[in-house]
Coordinates of C-alpha atoms in Angstrom, one line a residue:
M12 CA -22.1 -4.8 44.8
G13 CA -20.8 -1.7 46.5
S14 CA -17.6 -3.5 47.7
I15 CA -17.0 -4.8 44.2
A16 CA -17.4 -1.4 42.6
L17 CA -15.0 0.0 45.2
A18 CA -12.4 -2.7 44.6
T19 CA -12.7 -2.1 40.8
A20 CA -12.2 1.6 41.3
V21 CA -9.1 1.0 43.5
I22 CA -7.6 -1.4 40.9
A23 CA -8.3 1.1 38.1
W24 CA -6.6 3.8 40.1
L25 CA -3.6 1.5 40.9
L26 CA -3.3 0.7 37.2
A27 CA -3.4 4.4 36.3
V28 CA -0.7 5.4 38.7
P29 CA 2.3 4.0 36.7
A30 CA 1.1 5.8 33.5
M31 CA 0.6 9.0 35.4
A32 CA 4.0 8.7 37.1
V33 CA 5.7 8.0 33.8
A34 CA 4.0 11.0 32.2
Q35 CA 5.2 13.2 35.0
K36 CA 8.8 12.1 34.3
G37 CA 8.7 14.0 31.0
D38 CA 11.3 16.7 31.2
A39 CA 10.7 19.5 28.7
A40 CA 14.2 20.9 29.0
A41 CA 15.7 17.5 28.3
G42 CA 13.2 17.0 25.5
K43 CA 14.4 20.1 23.7
A44 CA 17.7 18.6 22.9
V45 CA 16.1 15.5 21.3
Y46 CA 13.5 17.7 19.5
D47 CA 16.2 19.9 18.0
R48 CA 18.1 16.8 16.8
K49 CA 15.2 14.7 15.5
C50 CA 12.1 16.8 14.9
A51 CA 13.0 20.4 14.1
G52 CA 13.9 19.6 10.5
C53 CA 10.2 19.2 9.7
H54 CA 8.3 20.8 12.6
G55 CA 10.6 23.8 13.0
V56 CA 12.6 25.0 16.0
K57 CA 9.5 27.0 17.1
G58 CA 7.2 24.0 16.7
D59 CA 5.1 25.8 14.1
G60 CA 5.4 23.2 11.4
S61 CA 7.7 25.3 9.3
G62 CA 11.0 23.3 9.3
P63 CA 13.3 23.4 6.3
A64 CA 11.7 20.2 4.9
A65 CA 8.1 21.3 5.5
E66 CA 7.5 22.6 2.0
L67 CA 8.4 19.2 0.5
L68 CA 6.0 17.2 2.6
M69 CA 2.3 16.2 2.0
P70 CA 0.6 16.4 4.4
R71 CA 2.6 19.2 6.1
P72 CA 4.2 18.7 9.5
R73 CA 2.0 19.4 12.5
D74 CA 2.0 22.9 13.9
F75 CA 2.4 22.2 17.6
T76 CA 1.7 25.8 18.6
S77 CA -1.9 25.3 17.7
G78 CA -2.4 22.5 20.3
V79 CA -4.3 20.6 17.7
Y80 CA -3.5 16.9 17.4
K81 CA -4.9 14.5 14.8
V82 CA -4.7 11.3 16.8
R83 CA -6.3 11.4 20.2
S84 CA -8.6 9.2 22.4
T85 CA -10.5 12.1 24.0
V86 CA -13.8 13.8 23.4
N87 CA -12.4 17.2 23.9
R88 CA -9.6 18.7 21.9
V89 CA -6.9 17.9 24.3
P90 CA -5.0 14.6 23.8
T91 CA -3.6 12.5 26.6
D92 CA 0.1 12.3 27.1
Q93 CA -0.2 8.7 26.1
D94 CA -1.8 9.7 22.8
I95 CA 1.3 11.9 22.0
F96 CA 3.7 9.3 23.2
R97 CA 2.2 6.7 21.0
T98 CA 2.3 8.9 17.9
I99 CA 6.0 9.6 18.6
T100 CA 6.7 5.9 19.1
D101 CA 4.6 4.5 16.2
G102 CA 4.8 7.5 13.8
M103 CA 2.1 8.4 11.3
P104 CA 1.7 5.7 8.6
G105 CA 1.0 7.1 5.2
T106 CA 3.0 10.3 6.0
S107 CA 6.6 11.3 6.3
M108 CA 6.4 11.0 10.1
P109 CA 8.5 8.0 11.1
G110 CA 8.2 6.0 14.3
W111 CA 10.8 6.8 16.9
A112 CA 10.6 3.6 18.9
A113 CA 14.4 3.3 18.6
L114 CA 14.7 6.3 20.9
P115 CA 15.0 5.5 24.7
E116 CA 11.6 5.6 26.3
Q117 CA 12.6 8.5 28.6
D118 CA 13.6 10.6 25.6
R119 CA 10.1 10.0 24.1
W120 CA 8.4 11.1 27.3
N121 CA 10.7 14.2 27.4
L122 CA 9.6 14.9 23.9
V123 CA 6.0 14.8 25.0
A124 CA 6.6 17.4 27.6
Y125 CA 8.6 19.6 25.3
I126 CA 6.1 19.4 22.4
K127 CA 3.2 20.3 24.7
S128 CA 5.1 23.4 25.8
F129 CA 4.7 24.9 22.3
A130 CA 1.0 25.2 22.8
G131 CA 1.2 27.3 25.9
D132 CA -2.2 27.6 27.6
K133 CA -4.1 25.7 24.8
L134 CA -3.6 22.4 26.5
Q135 CA -4.4 23.4 30.0
E136 CA -7.8 21.7 30.0
A137 CA -7.8 18.2 31.3
P138 CA -8.2 15.5 28.6
R139 CA -11.6 13.8 28.8
K140 CA -11.3 10.2 27.7
A141 CA -13.7 8.9 25.0
E142 CA -15.7 5.8 25.8
L143 CA -16.5 3.6 22.9
P144 CA -19.8 1.6 22.9
P145 CA -19.7 -2.1 23.6
D146 CA -17.8 -4.0 20.8
V147 CA -19.7 -5.6 18.0
S148 CA -18.0 -8.5 16.3
P149 CA -17.9 -8.7 12.5
S150 CA -20.7 -10.6 10.9
P151 CA -22.7 -10.5 7.6
A152 CA -25.4 -8.5 9.4
S153 CA -22.9 -6.1 10.9
L154 CA -21.2 -5.6 7.5
A155 CA -24.5 -4.9 5.9
R156 CA -25.4 -2.3 8.6
G157 CA -21.9 -0.8 8.3
K158 CA -22.2 -0.4 4.6
E159 CA -25.6 1.2 5.0
M160 CA -24.3 3.7 7.6
F161 CA -21.1 4.3 5.5
E162 CA -23.4 5.6 2.8
A163 CA -25.8 7.4 5.2
I164 CA -23.2 9.5 6.9
E165 CA -21.6 10.0 3.4
C166 CA -18.2 8.5 4.0
H167 CA -18.0 7.7 0.3
K168 CA -18.0 11.4 -0.6
C169 CA -14.4 11.7 0.6
H170 CA -13.2 8.1 0.7
G171 CA -14.9 6.8 -2.4
V172 CA -17.5 4.1 -3.0
E173 CA -15.0 1.3 -2.4
G174 CA -12.8 3.3 0.0
R175 CA -9.9 4.0 -2.4
A176 CA -9.7 7.7 -1.5
D177 CA -11.4 8.8 -4.8
G178 CA -14.5 10.4 -3.4
V179 CA -16.1 13.4 -5.3
S180 CA -15.1 15.8 -2.5
R181 CA -11.4 14.7 -2.6
A182 CA -10.2 17.8 -4.6
E183 CA -11.8 20.2 -2.1
L184 CA -10.4 18.8 1.1
K185 CA -8.2 21.1 3.1
D186 CA -6.9 21.1 6.7
D187 CA -7.5 23.9 9.3
W188 CA -4.5 25.8 7.9
G189 CA -5.8 25.7 4.3
H190 CA -3.4 23.1 3.0
P191 CA -4.8 20.4 0.7
V192 CA -5.2 17.0 2.3
K193 CA -6.1 13.6 1.0
P194 CA -8.7 11.3 2.5
A195 CA -7.4 7.9 3.8
N196 CA -7.4 5.0 1.4
L197 CA -9.6 2.6 3.4
S198 CA -8.5 -0.4 1.3
K199 CA -5.0 0.0 2.8
R200 CA -5.5 -0.1 6.5
W201 CA -1.7 -0.2 7.1
T202 CA -1.6 3.5 6.1
F203 CA -4.2 4.6 8.7
R204 CA -2.8 7.5 10.6
G205 CA -4.0 6.4 14.1
G206 CA -3.4 2.7 13.7
A207 CA -5.0 -0.2 11.9
G208 CA -6.5 -2.1 14.9
R209 CA -10.3 -2.3 15.4
V210 CA -10.2 -0.1 18.4
D211 CA -8.0 2.4 16.6
V212 CA -10.4 2.7 13.7
A213 CA -13.5 2.8 15.9
M214 CA -11.8 5.6 17.9
R215 CA -11.1 7.6 14.8
M216 CA -14.7 7.2 13.8
A217 CA -16.0 8.2 17.2
V218 CA -13.8 11.3 17.8
G219 CA -12.6 12.3 14.3
V220 CA -9.2 13.6 13.2
L221 CA -8.7 17.1 14.5
G222 CA -7.3 19.7 12.1
T223 CA -8.7 17.7 9.1
P224 CA -12.2 17.5 7.4
M225 CA -12.7 14.1 9.2
P226 CA -15.4 14.8 11.8
A227 CA -16.5 12.9 14.9
F228 CA -19.3 10.5 14.2
L229 CA -20.2 9.2 17.7
D230 CA -23.2 11.6 17.7
A231 CA -23.9 11.4 14.0
V232 CA -24.8 7.7 13.7
E233 CA -28.3 6.5 14.5
K234 CA -27.2 4.2 17.3
P235 CA -23.9 4.1 19.2
E236 CA -23.1 0.5 18.1
D237 CA -23.1 1.8 14.5
I238 CA -19.6 3.0 15.2
W239 CA -18.6 -0.7 15.3
H240 CA -20.7 -1.7 12.3
V241 CA -19.0 1.0 10.2
T242 CA -15.6 -0.1 11.6
N243 CA -16.3 -3.7 10.6
Y244 CA -17.3 -2.5 7.1
V245 CA -14.2 -0.3 6.7
L246 CA -11.9 -3.2 7.8
S247 CA -13.6 -5.4 5.2
L248 CA -12.5 -3.2 2.3
G249 CA -9.0 -4.4 2.2
P250 CA -6.4 -6.9 3.7
E251 CA -4.9 -6.3 7.1
A252 CA -1.4 -5.9 5.7
P253 CA 0.2 -6.0 2.2
R254 CA 1.8 -9.3 1.2
Y255 CA 4.8 -8.0 -0.8
A256 CA 6.5 -10.3 -3.3
T257 CA 10.2 -10.6 -3.6
L258 CA 10.1 -12.6 -6.9
I259 CA 7.6 -12.2 -9.7
T260 CA 6.4 -15.6 -10.9
V261 CA 4.9 -16.0 -14.4
G262 CA 2.7 -19.0 -14.7
A263 CA 2.5 -21.2 -17.8
V264 CA -0.8 -21.6 -19.6
S265 CA -1.7 -23.5 -22.7
D266 CA -4.7 -21.5 -23.9
A267 CA -4.9 -18.0 -25.4
I268 CA -4.2 -15.2 -23.0
P269 CA -7.1 -12.7 -22.6
D270 CA -6.4 -9.0 -22.8
D271 CA -9.5 -8.2 -20.9
P272 CA -8.5 -7.0 -17.4
A273 CA -11.7 -8.4 -16.0
A274 CA -11.3 -11.9 -17.6
D275 CA -11.8 -14.9 -15.3
L276 CA -8.1 -15.9 -15.7
W277 CA -7.0 -12.8 -13.9
R278 CA -9.7 -13.1 -11.2
T279 CA -8.5 -16.5 -10.2
M280 CA -4.8 -15.7 -9.9
A281 CA -3.3 -14.5 -6.7
G282 CA -1.7 -11.0 -7.0
Q283 CA 1.9 -10.3 -6.3
S284 CA 2.2 -6.8 -4.7
I285 CA 5.2 -4.6 -5.1
P286 CA 5.8 -1.4 -3.0
L287 CA 6.9 1.8 -4.8
M288 CA 8.7 4.8 -3.5
G289 CA 9.1 8.4 -4.8
Q290 CA 12.0 9.1 -7.1
V291 CA 14.3 11.4 -5.1
I292 CA 17.6 11.0 -6.9
V293 CA 17.3 13.5 -9.8
D294 CA 15.3 16.6 -10.3
P295 CA 12.3 16.9 -10.3
R296 CA 12.2 14.8 -7.2
N297 CA 9.0 13.2 -5.9
F298 CA 8.8 13.3 -2.1
N299 CA 5.1 12.5 -2.0
P300 CA 4.4 9.8 -4.5
A301 CA 0.8 9.2 -5.4
I302 CA 1.2 5.5 -6.2
D303 CA 2.7 3.4 -3.5
M304 CA 1.9 -0.2 -4.7
I305 CA 1.3 -2.2 -7.8
T306 CA -0.1 -5.7 -7.9
V307 CA 1.1 -8.0 -10.6
R308 CA -0.4 -11.1 -12.2
A309 CA 1.5 -12.6 -15.1
V310 CA 1.2 -15.7 -17.4
Y311 CA 2.8 -16.9 -20.7
N312 CA 2.0 -19.5 -23.3
E313 CA 4.1 -20.9 -26.1
R314 CA 4.0 -17.6 -28.1
E315 CA 3.5 -14.6 -25.8
I316 CA 3.7 -13.2 -22.3
A317 CA 1.1 -11.0 -20.5
F318 CA 1.2 -8.8 -17.4
H319 CA -1.9 -7.8 -15.5
L320 CA -1.2 -4.7 -13.4
T321 CA -3.5 -3.2 -10.7
W322 CA -3.0 0.1 -8.8
D323 CA -5.0 2.7 -7.1
D324 CA -5.4 6.2 -8.6
P325 CA -8.1 8.6 -7.6
T326 CA -8.9 9.9 -11.0
P327 CA -8.3 9.0 -14.7
S328 CA -6.2 12.0 -15.8
K329 CA -7.0 14.2 -18.8
P330 CA -3.6 15.6 -19.8
D331 CA -3.4 19.3 -20.4
G332 CA 0.4 19.3 -20.7
K333 CA 0.7 22.0 -17.9
E334 CA -0.5 20.6 -14.6
T335 CA -2.1 17.3 -15.5
F336 CA -0.3 14.6 -17.5
A337 CA -1.1 11.1 -18.7
D338 CA -1.3 8.3 -16.2
A339 CA 1.3 5.7 -17.0
V340 CA 3.0 2.5 -15.8
S341 CA 6.2 0.9 -17.0
L342 CA 7.8 -2.5 -16.6
Q343 CA 11.6 -2.2 -17.1
F344 CA 14.0 -4.9 -18.2
P345 CA 17.6 -5.1 -19.4
P346 CA 17.6 -5.9 -23.2
A347 CA 19.9 -8.8 -22.6
A348 CA 21.6 -10.6 -19.8
A349 CA 25.1 -9.1 -19.0
P350 CA 28.1 -11.1 -17.9
G351 CA 28.2 -11.5 -14.2
G352 CA 24.6 -10.5 -13.8
V353 CA 25.4 -6.8 -14.0
R354 CA 22.2 -4.8 -14.6
P355 CA 21.7 -1.3 -16.0
Y356 CA 21.3 1.6 -13.6
F357 CA 17.8 1.0 -12.1
L358 CA 16.7 4.6 -12.9
M359 CA 15.9 3.8 -16.5
G360 CA 19.5 3.1 -17.4
D361 CA 22.2 5.5 -18.3
A362 CA 24.2 6.7 -21.3
S363 CA 26.1 3.4 -21.6
D364 CA 23.4 0.9 -20.7
A365 CA 19.9 1.3 -22.0
V366 CA 16.8 -0.5 -20.7
Y367 CA 13.7 -1.8 -22.4
L368 CA 10.4 -0.5 -21.1
L369 CA 7.0 -2.2 -21.7
R370 CA 4.8 0.8 -21.0
W371 CA 1.2 1.7 -20.9
Q372 CA 0.1 5.3 -21.1
S373 CA -3.5 6.5 -20.7
D374 CA -3.4 8.6 -23.9
Q375 CA -1.4 6.2 -26.1
G376 CA -2.1 2.6 -24.9
V377 CA 0.7 0.0 -24.8
L378 CA 4.2 1.0 -26.1
E379 CA 7.7 -0.3 -26.3
V380 CA 10.4 2.1 -25.3
A381 CA 14.2 2.2 -25.0
A382 CA 15.6 4.5 -22.4
N383 CA 19.0 5.8 -21.4
G384 CA 17.7 7.7 -18.4
P385 CA 14.4 9.1 -17.3
T386 CA 14.4 11.9 -19.8
K387 CA 16.0 10.0 -22.7
R388 CA 13.3 7.8 -24.0
R389 CA 12.4 6.8 -27.6
A390 CA 9.6 4.6 -28.8
L391 CA 10.5 1.3 -30.5
T392 CA 8.7 0.5 -33.6
G393 CA 7.9 -2.8 -35.3
G394 CA 6.8 -4.7 -32.2
E395 CA 3.7 -6.8 -31.5
V396 CA 2.4 -5.3 -28.3
S397 CA -1.2 -5.0 -27.3
G398 CA -3.3 -4.4 -24.2
R399 CA -6.4 -3.0 -22.6
A400 CA -7.1 -0.8 -19.5
V401 CA -10.1 -0.2 -17.4
F402 CA -10.6 2.3 -14.6
D403 CA -13.2 1.7 -11.9
N404 CA -13.8 3.3 -8.5
G405 CA -10.3 4.6 -8.1
Q406 CA -8.4 1.7 -9.5
Y407 CA -6.6 0.9 -12.8
R408 CA -6.4 -2.6 -14.2
V409 CA -4.2 -2.9 -17.3
V410 CA -3.1 -5.9 -19.4
M411 CA 0.0 -5.7 -21.5
K412 CA 1.0 -8.4 -23.9
R413 CA 3.9 -9.1 -26.3
S414 CA 5.7 -12.0 -27.9
L415 CA 8.2 -14.1 -25.9
A416 CA 10.9 -13.7 -28.5
A417 CA 12.6 -10.4 -29.1
K418 CA 12.6 -8.8 -32.5
D419 CA 15.9 -7.1 -32.1
A420 CA 18.7 -6.5 -29.6
E421 CA 16.8 -3.6 -27.9
R422 CA 14.1 -5.9 -26.6
I423 CA 14.3 -8.7 -24.1
T424 CA 13.6 -12.4 -24.9
F425 CA 11.7 -14.2 -22.2
R426 CA 12.6 -17.9 -21.6
P427 CA 11.1 -20.4 -19.2
A428 CA 13.0 -21.3 -16.0
E429 CA 15.3 -18.3 -16.4
F430 CA 15.5 -15.3 -14.1
A431 CA 15.2 -11.9 -15.6
P432 CA 15.6 -8.5 -13.8
I433 CA 12.5 -6.4 -13.7
A434 CA 11.7 -2.9 -12.2
F435 CA 8.5 -0.8 -12.0
Q436 CA 7.7 2.8 -12.6
A437 CA 4.3 4.6 -12.3
W438 CA 2.9 8.1 -12.8
E439 CA -0.3 9.7 -11.5
G440 CA -0.7 12.4 -14.0
G441 CA -3.4 14.1 -12.0
A442 CA -0.9 14.8 -9.3
G443 CA 1.5 16.4 -11.8
E444 CA 3.7 13.3 -12.1
T445 CA 5.5 13.1 -15.4
G446 CA 9.1 12.5 -16.6
A447 CA 11.5 11.9 -13.6
R448 CA 8.7 12.8 -11.1
M449 CA 7.5 9.2 -10.6
S450 CA 7.1 6.3 -8.2
L451 CA 9.5 3.5 -8.8
T452 CA 11.3 0.4 -7.5
S453 CA 14.8 -0.9 -7.7
W454 CA 15.4 -4.2 -9.5
Y455 CA 13.4 -7.3 -8.7
Y456 CA 13.5 -10.6 -10.5
L457 CA 11.0 -12.3 -12.6
R458 CA 10.9 -16.0 -13.5
L459 CA 8.8 -18.0 -16.0
E460 CA 7.6 -21.2 -14.4
E461 CA 8.5 -24.3 -16.5
P462 CA 5.4 -25.8 -18.2
R463 CA 3.9 -28.7 -16.3
S464 CA 4.6 -32.0 -18.0
N465 CA 1.7 -34.4 -18.6
A466 CA 4.1 -37.1 -17.3
R467 CA 2.8 -36.5 -13.8
F468 CA -0.6 -37.9 -15.0
V469 CA 0.9 -40.8 -16.8
V470 CA 3.8 -42.1 -14.7
P471 CA 1.9 -43.0 -11.5
P472 CA -0.7 -45.3 -13.2
V473 CA 2.0 -47.0 -15.3
V474 CA 4.1 -47.7 -12.2
A475 CA 1.0 -49.0 -10.4
L476 CA 0.2 -51.3 -13.3
L477 CA 3.8 -52.6 -13.5
A478 CA 3.8 -53.3 -9.8
L479 CA 0.5 -55.1 -10.0
G480 CA 1.7 -57.2 -12.9
G481 CA 4.9 -58.1 -11.0
M482 CA 2.9 -59.3 -8.1
L483 CA 0.6 -61.4 -10.2
L484 CA 3.7 -62.9 -11.9
I485 CA 5.2 -63.8 -8.5
V486 CA 1.9 -65.4 -7.4
W487 CA 1.6 -67.3 -10.6
A488 CA 5.2 -68.6 -10.3
A489 CA 4.7 -69.6 -6.7
N490 CA 1.5 -71.6 -7.6
R491 CA 3.3 -73.4 -10.4
R492 CA 6.1 -74.5 -8.0
G493 CA 3.5 -75.8 -5.5
Q494 CA 1.8 -78.1 -8.1
P495 CA 2.7 -81.9 -8.2
A496 CA 5.1 -82.9 -11.0

């Protein structure tokens, strides 16, 4: 056993040598040139998180002079060089920090050396690697235990009952510098700061996220393996990755379409997810959009079309007209097809080309609107629109319905088997989003599937019967020729 342990130690040392050697290659002087070119705009030339863009970003850029790093794999406050290198390479999902994997590897190691120099003596202590307990695979029992511990250690107070970042403590959360911070939306693991893998999530649970209210839980759970049970439960709260649609498909139904967002029809349909970005073209710009995705389900029958929309929002807003505004969502269409497929300007049209909006607003319900730009909107009257909305555990579900046929030239007519341009806009009024300050998309396309013909149920049996009849006729004719005259 002694020789095996010695061999293991030697192998571990040999494996560690390349990483140590690479880390030692970092040249702080060379890293400065890369930092000034790529990083100083947000983090500042002094590394204090006060670059020219800092005021526009949420969360704010890291202050490297503090020596405090969110993502680390150590039990003390000092990250490994590999932790910093990985953050530079992969970026920080859910923030404005991009991944810099396109930079040469040596440049990234040089950045590690230069960034650490901002902290002076604060990073002199050697990093002490955290050791996770033995892995526990997902299972019904593990998920049940994870849910129990999720509640026991009060994860829901920040992250919400279903993990949608809508916990009761959300509004009070601040980082070590006094800046407001948002809890992670646990139903969107692709936005996790330190990575979405099982080990990444378990490590965040174990050692916490420095500089934020997220504490280390390795010593707070009842048993060490609870780290894995909670990890398994967190990863069960949402898909591994979003499945973004490039075409919105509207299915055909023959029955009446329910306007209840919780109706079985909507539960059985697969959602089509669309990513949204902040509007940064005209003032007021939105560099930190609150709504980053909408999931669409849509059907039509011989008379009307309906859209079922789902998106995360931490609170149902109560408009005061000053800081808080109505929550809202819009579907945007050109009123009519233009020659050559030319579409209106995607940002709610312009002075020469208007767009038609099918809009839901938390204080007014479903509306029809014509727009010639984000601030030039007017309600259309005389339509037949309806809908309902529900809000539950940090999520809106809204159904909007209207007739297939347009009542006038300012509205679109929907026709089966035809493509129609569609764009999306959304506002989280509780985050101060209103008017041009919104999340939005450029143009997508929508297509109404052709109704399925009953011929597919009739033709096969008819063909089979005809074939059988033909065979019987051939047999009968052959038998007649074989009979004596």
